[in-house]
XYZ file of C-alpha atoms in Angstrom:
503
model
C 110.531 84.701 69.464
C 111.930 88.096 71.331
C 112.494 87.744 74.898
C 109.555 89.647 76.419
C 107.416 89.530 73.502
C 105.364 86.585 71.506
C 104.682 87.279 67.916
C 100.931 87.200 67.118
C 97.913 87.329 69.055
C 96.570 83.248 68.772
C 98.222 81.338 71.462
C 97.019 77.734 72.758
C 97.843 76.935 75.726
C 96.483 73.259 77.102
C 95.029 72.539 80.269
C 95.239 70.017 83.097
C 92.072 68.013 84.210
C 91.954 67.935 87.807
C 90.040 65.603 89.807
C 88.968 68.388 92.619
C 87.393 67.311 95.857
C 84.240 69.025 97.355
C 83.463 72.621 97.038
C 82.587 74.568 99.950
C 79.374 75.148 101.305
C 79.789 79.128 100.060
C 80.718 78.638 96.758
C 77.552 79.109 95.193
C 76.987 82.731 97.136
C 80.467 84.317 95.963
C 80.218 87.575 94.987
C 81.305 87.143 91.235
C 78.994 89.641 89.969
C 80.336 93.386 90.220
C 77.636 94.900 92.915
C 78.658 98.116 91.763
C 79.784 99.616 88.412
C 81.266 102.792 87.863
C 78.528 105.504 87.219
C 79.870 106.823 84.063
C 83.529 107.178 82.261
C 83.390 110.899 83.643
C 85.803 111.145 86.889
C 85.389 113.752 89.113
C 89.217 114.272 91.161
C 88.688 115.325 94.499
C 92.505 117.372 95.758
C 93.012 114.694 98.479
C 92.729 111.654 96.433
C 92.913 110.950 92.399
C 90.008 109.168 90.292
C 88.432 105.973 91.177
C 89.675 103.018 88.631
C 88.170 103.906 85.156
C 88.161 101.855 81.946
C 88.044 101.742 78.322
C 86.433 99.099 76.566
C 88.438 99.697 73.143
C 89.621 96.049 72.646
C 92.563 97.481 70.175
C 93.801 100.074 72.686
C 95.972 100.200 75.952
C 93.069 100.726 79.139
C 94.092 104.136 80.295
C 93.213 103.614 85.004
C 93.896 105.967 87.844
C 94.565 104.737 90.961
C 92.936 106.250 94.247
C 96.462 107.256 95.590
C 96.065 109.301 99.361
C 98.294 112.162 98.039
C 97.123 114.152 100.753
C 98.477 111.537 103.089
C 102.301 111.058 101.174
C 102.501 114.774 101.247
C 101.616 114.904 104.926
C 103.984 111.950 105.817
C 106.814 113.144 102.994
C 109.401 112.562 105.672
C 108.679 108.400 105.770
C 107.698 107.994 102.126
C 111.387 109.499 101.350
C 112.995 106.783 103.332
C 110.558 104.242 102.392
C 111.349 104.825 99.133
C 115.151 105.122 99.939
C 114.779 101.887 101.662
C 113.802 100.083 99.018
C 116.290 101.337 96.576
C 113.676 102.715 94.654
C 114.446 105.580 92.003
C 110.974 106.974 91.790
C 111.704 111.268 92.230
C 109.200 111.994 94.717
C 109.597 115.429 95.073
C 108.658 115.678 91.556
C 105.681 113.711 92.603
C 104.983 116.424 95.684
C 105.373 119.124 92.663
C 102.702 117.301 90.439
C 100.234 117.285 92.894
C 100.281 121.079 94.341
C 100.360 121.918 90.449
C 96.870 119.761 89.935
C 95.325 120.855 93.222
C 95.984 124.866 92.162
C 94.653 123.997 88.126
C 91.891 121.957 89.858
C 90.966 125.434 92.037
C 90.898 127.331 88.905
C 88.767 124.888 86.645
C 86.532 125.349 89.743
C 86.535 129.036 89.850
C 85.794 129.388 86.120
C 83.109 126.850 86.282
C 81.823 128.936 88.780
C 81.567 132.161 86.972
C 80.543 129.986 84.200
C 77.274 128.917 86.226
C 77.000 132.586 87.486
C 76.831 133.991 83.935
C 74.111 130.802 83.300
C 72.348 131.855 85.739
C 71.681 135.727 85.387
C 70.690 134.780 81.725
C 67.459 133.350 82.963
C 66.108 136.941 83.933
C 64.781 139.703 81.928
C 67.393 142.251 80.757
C 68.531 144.160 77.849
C 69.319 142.725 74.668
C 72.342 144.682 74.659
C 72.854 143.274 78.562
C 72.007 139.637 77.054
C 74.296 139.771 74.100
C 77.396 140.976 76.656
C 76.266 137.751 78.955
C 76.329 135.621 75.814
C 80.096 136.721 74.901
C 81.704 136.092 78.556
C 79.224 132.853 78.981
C 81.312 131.882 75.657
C 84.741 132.777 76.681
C 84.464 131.277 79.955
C 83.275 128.376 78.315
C 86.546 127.724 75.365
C 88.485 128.741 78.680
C 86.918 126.053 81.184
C 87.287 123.703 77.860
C 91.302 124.332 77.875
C 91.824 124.521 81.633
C 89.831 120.825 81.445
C 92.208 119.495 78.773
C 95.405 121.074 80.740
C 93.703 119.154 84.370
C 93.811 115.949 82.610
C 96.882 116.185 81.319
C 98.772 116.729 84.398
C 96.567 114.487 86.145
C 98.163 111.869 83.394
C 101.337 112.949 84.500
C 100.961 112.883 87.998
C 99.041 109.045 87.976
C 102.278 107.814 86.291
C 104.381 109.245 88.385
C 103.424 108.237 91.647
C 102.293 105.144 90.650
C 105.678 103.975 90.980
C 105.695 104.663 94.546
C 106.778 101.368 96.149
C 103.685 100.618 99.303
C 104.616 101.586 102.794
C 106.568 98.713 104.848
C 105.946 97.004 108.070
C 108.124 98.694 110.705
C 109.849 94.521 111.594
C 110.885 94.297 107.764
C 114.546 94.437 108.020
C 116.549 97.047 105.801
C 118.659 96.302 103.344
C 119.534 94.047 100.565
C 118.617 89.918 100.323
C 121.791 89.604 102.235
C 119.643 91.243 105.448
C 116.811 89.313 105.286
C 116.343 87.155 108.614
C 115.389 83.662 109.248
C 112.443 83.323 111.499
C 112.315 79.757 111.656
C 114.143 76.229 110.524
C 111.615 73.267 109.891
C 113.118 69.869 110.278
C 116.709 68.535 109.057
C 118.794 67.536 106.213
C 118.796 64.305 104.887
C 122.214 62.513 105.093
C 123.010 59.512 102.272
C 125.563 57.113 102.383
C 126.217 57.460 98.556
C 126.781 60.035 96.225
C 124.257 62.882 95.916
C 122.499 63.133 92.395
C 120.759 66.560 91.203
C 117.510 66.338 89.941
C 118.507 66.487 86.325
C 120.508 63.653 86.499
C 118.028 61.566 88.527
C 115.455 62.787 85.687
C 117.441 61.441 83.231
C 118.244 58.495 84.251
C 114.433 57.979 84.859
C 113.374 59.338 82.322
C 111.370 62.275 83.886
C 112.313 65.590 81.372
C 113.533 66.072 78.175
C 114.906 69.070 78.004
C 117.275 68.827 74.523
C 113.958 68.242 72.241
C 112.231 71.316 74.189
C 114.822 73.795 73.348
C 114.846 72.930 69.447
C 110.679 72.948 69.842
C 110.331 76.362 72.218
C 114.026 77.323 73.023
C 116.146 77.731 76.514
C 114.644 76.790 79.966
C 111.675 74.693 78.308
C 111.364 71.216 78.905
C 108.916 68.782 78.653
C 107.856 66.412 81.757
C 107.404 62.284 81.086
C 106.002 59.357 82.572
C 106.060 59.571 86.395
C 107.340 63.155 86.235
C 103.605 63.945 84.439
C 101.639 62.007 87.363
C 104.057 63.621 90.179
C 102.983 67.196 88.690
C 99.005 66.312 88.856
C 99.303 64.932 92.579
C 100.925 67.392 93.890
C 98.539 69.915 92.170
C 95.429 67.999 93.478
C 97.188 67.452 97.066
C 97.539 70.810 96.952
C 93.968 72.125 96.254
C 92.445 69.094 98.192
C 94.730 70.451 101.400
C 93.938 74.137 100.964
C 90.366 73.618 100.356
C 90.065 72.169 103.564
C 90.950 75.218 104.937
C 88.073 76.939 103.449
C 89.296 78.156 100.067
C 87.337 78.263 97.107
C 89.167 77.045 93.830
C 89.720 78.639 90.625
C 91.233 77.966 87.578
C 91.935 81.414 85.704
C 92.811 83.178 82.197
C 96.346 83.116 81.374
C 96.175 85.951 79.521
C 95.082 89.356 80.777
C 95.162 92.987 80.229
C 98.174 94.945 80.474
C 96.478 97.505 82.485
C 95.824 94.193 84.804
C 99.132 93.467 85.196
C 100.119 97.199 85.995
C 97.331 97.086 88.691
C 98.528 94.436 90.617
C 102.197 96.186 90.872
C 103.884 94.841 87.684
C 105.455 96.406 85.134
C 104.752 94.561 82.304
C 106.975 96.724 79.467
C 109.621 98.317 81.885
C 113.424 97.367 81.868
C 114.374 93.703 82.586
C 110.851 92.492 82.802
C 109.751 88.905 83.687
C 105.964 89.907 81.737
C 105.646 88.516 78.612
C 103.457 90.752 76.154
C 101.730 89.755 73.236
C 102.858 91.941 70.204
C 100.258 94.511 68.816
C 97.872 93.980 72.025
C 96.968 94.938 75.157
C 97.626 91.175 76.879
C 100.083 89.775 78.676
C 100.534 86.276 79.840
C 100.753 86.228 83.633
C 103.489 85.221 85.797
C 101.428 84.094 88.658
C 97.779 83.396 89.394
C 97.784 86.610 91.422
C 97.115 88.826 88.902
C 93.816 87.281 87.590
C 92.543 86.254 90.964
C 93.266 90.422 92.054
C 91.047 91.268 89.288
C 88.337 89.109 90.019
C 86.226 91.239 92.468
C 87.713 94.966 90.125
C 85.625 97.634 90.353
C 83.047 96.322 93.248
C 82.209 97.082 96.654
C 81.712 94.130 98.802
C 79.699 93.264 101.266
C 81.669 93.057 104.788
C 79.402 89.946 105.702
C 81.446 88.224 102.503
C 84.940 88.663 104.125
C 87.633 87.184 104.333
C 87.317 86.029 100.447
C 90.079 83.218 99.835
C 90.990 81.793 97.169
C 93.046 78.797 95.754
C 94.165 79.043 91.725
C 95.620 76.877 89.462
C 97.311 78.227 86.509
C 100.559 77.659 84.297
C 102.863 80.839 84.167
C 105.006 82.032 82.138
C 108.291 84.248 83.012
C 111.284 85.548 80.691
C 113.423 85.546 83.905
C 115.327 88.360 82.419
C 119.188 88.096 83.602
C 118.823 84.868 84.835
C 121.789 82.611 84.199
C 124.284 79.955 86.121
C 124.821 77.032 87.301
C 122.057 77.650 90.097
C 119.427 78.388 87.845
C 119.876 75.026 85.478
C 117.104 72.502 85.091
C 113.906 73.087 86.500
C 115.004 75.639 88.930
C 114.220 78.424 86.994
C 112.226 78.211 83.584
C 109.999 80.238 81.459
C 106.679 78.082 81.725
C 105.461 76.035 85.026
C 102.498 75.195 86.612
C 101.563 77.174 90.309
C 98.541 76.730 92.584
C 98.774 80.379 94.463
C 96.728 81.231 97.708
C 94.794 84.587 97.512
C 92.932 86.572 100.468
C 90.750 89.940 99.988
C 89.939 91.179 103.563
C 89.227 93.648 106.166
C 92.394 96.405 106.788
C 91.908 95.232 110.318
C 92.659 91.196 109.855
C 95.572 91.364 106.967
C 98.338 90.340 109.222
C 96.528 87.809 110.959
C 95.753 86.666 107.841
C 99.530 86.554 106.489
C 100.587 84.636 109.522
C 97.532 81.963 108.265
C 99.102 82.056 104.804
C 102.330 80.787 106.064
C 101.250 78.668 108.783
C 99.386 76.338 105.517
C 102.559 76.657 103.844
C 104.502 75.544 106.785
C 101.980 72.817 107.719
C 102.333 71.661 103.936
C 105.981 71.667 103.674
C 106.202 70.039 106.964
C 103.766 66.910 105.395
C 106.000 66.271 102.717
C 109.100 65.805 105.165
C 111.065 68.932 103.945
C 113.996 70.376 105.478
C 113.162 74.473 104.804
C 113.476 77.868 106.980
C 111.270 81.003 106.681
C 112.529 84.154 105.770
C 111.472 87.722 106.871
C 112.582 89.387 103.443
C 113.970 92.893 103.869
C 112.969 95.842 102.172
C 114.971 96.110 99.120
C 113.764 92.648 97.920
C 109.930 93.438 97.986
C 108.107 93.637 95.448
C 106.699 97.100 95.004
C 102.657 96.167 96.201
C 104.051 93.973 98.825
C 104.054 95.759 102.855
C 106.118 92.147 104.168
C 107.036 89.312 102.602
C 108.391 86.112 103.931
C 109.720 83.600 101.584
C 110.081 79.725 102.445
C 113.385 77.832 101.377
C 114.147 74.350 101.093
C 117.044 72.410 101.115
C 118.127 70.902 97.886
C 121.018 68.140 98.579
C 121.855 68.020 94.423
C 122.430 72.366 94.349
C 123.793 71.665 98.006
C 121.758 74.744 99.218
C 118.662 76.235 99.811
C 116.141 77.308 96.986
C 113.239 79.227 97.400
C 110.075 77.347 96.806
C 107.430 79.698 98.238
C 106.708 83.084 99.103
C 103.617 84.655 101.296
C 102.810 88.822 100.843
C 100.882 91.095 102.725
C 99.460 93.755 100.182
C 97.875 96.010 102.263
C 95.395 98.479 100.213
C 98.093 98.626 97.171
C 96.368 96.170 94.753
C 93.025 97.538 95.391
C 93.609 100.846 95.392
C 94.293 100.059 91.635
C 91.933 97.940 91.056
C 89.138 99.279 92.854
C 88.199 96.899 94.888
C 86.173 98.085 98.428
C 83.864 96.943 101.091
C 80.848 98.553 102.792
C 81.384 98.231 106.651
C 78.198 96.929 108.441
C 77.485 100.588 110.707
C 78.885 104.136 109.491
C 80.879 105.497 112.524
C 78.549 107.236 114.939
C 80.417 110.513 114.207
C 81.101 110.189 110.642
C 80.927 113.201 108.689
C 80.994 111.279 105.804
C 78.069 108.874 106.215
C 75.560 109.259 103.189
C 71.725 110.457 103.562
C 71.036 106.659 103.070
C 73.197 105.833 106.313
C 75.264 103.560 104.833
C 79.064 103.776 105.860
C 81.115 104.767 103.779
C 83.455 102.045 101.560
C 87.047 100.928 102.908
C 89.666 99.466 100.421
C 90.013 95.446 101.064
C 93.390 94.444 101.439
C 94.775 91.228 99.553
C 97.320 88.755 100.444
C 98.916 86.191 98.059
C 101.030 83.218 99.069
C 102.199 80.129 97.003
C 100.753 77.130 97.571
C 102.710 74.954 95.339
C 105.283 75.565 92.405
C 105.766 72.720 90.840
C 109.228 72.352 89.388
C 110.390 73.153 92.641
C 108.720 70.954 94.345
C 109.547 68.114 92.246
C 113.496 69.270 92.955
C 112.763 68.856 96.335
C 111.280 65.686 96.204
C 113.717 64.041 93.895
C 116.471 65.205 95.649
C 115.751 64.425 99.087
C 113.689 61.219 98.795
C 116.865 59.568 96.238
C 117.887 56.204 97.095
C 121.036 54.516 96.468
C 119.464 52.153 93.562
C 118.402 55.700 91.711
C 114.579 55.049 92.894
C 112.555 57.847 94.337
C 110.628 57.532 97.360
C 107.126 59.409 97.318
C 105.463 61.345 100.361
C 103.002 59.489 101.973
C 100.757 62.299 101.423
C 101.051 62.309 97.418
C 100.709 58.306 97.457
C 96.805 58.416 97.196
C 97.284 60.754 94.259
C 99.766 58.452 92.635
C 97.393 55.481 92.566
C 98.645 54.570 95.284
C 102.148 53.833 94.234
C 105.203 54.510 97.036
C 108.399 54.990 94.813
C 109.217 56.011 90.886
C 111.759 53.529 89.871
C 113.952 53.096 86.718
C 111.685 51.489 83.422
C 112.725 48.323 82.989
């Protein structure tokens, strides 16, 4: 196996059983069904903003998509997309971008001018005239024609050119994000204290070994480097704190999911990822157009692709269980060893679609439940307002939550919570229908419906469990090698308070 890449297109990939509590009153009345589809694989481009998402259903080929970038809007704000981009260390040219654009909008003028003297020409031929009058109409009604036909070819083209292009453009940031690199980021809060023992500290792989929790040796022969498989109590520490965490999340009105693990590449690129660049963490299946994701985020973004919602549905939230899978390219050291950082783990991720209007209220309720979680399972962590050069490239603010881990005798990152903005759905085409059309609108429809607003999405992790578990090994060890368990995980452990040694 190739980092990056699986040989082969049949994969199995098993699945846990969970024992979920009560679905919400609302589950039955999601809005799973597209409400709209796209008319037809024809696009027209208006000069202000490109195509709507479009899609080809050729199973063997690569989706070809156009995002409904504002270029209008970066060319009027050039000034703050340059140093956005600058401040994010990001090496996309956007002057070349700039020069794209005024190149489409002057080809798009001219396929518009031709197909205007095309009509023209149409037109006059419906009259009585000459035959030699008819005959000269029939000749430039052809020419303009094979010329309209070339000028089309040449608008697509660039339009290719210009979609890839500034699709790399990193999304805007929120004015508090600090600048800089990781080394900038500030801490917004510190939750609780570290544990002090009165005996040696043990990491979590030697704990797990001498409890016989992971088996790591056997998993590299089987699958290869930062594999492992989990035993005994390690297996019934992964389900609770998987149920725990849907049962707590769900009680703050989320719906659960469980989702594909593989998806589209065109998915993947949707969401912000680059599934084929340089030092990627996508793994893509060889001689396809699927990837296996690296979070739940991507599936759960294209659940609602291609729709206009209702505004009476929002907020939509969702909570997702799914295993992902990483090549965490350029990942090596000491820091990284055990479960820290691996190529396969199980996540339950938090996901929000939502009015433009409520995103950041709705980040700050992403990492409150984290916070309130964290808290419940007596963790020492902080919260972390991530500067600019370490978001992700959909992300407008991100704030990451790290936890104290006595055995790496630091703080790991466990969790992270991202306001989105209109990034995602720009790309994936996902809108919503406000209730009343502006009373000055010049835009609202003969049917007096307002016209549709991109949703913006939030993601936050809820749980990542081989994290977790280093948190919980670590900081609930006792001296006779025993493990205590959070009170809140007990009920999911039958009950049981500590994992002691087999006897």
């Amino acid at each position: 196996m190739k980092m990056g890449c699986l040989n082969g297109t049949t994969i199995s990939l098993s699945c846990l059983k969970l024992a979920f509590p009560s679905y919400p009153s609302s589950f039955q009345n999601l809005p799973f069904r597209r409400t709209i589809k796209p008319l037809s694989a024809a696009v027209q481009t208006s000069p202000a903003t490109s195509p709507s998402t479009t899609k080809v259903e050729d199973q063997g080929a690569r989706s070809h998509w156009k995002a409904a970038i504002d270029f209008k809007w970066i060319k009027d704000n050039k000034e703050a997309v340059a140093a956005n981009i600058r401040n994010r260390n990001s090496d996309v040219d956007l002057e070349l971008v700039l020069q794209l654009y005024d190149q489409f909008f002057n080809l798009q003028k001219e396929v518009e001018r031709v197909r205007g003297e095309r009509n023209a020409v149409a037109n006059k031929m419906k009259g009585k005239m000459e035959q030699f009058e008819r005959q000269r109409l029939i000749e430039e009604g052809k020419n303009l024609k094979e010329g309209l036909i070339a000028l089309e070819e040449d608008l697509l083209k660039l339009n290719d050119k210009l979609q890839l292009e500034a699709q790399r453009i990193p999304n805007m940031t929120h004015p508090h994000v600090p600048i800089g690199g990781e080394d900038s980021s500030m801490t917004t809060k510190l939750v609780g204290s570290a544990p002090e023992f009165s005996f040696p500290v043990k990491d979590h792989l030697e704990l797990g070994k001498e409890l016989c929790l992971f088996d790591f040796d056997t998993a590299a022969e089987v699958s290869g480097s930062k594999f492992y498989y989990l035993k005994n109590d390690a297996v019934l520490l992964e389900m609770a704190l998987v149920n725990w965490t849907l049962s707590e999340v769900m009680k703050r009105g989320f719906t659960p999911l469980t989702t594909p693990e593989l998806v589209r590449s065109s998915i993947v690129e949707k969401c912000g990822f680059q599934p084929r660049g340089n030092n990627t963490q996508v793994y893509s299946i060889e001689d396809s157009d699927q990837c296996l994701i690296g979070t739940a985020e991507i599936p759960v973004g294209g659940l609602h692709m291609d729709s206009i919602l209702a505004e009476t549905l929002l907020p939509l939230k969702y909570v997702a269980f799914s295993h992902c899978f990483r090549t965490e390219a350029g990942a090596a050291g000491s820091a990284t060893r055990g479960l820290y950082r691996v190529h396969q783990f199980s996540k339950v991720e938090m996901f929000i679609f939502c009015r433009s209007e409520d995103s950041e209220h709705y980040h700050e309720e992403l990492i409150k439940i984290e916070e309130d979680m964290f808290s419940s399972l007596g963790l020492h962590f902080k919260i972390l307002d991530m500067a600019s050069e370490d978001l992700g490239a959909p992300a407008y603010r991100k704030f990451d939550v790290e936890a104290w881990m006595p055995g790496l005798e630091r703080f790991g990152e466990i969790s992270s919570a991202s306001n989105c903005t209109d990034y995602q759905s720009r790309r994936l085409g996902i809108r919503y229908r406000p209730l009343e059309a502006p009373v000055a609108s010049p835009r609202k429809s003969k049917s007096n419906l307002a016209p549709p607003q991109f949703v913006h999405t939030l993601n936050a992790t809820a749980c990542a469990v081989p994290r977790m578990i280093i948190c919980l090994l670590e900081n609930y060890q006792q001296e006779d090698g025993s493990i205590l368990i959070p009170e809140p995980l007990r009920p999911f452990m039958g009950g049981r308070s500590v994992i002691s040694r087999k006897s």
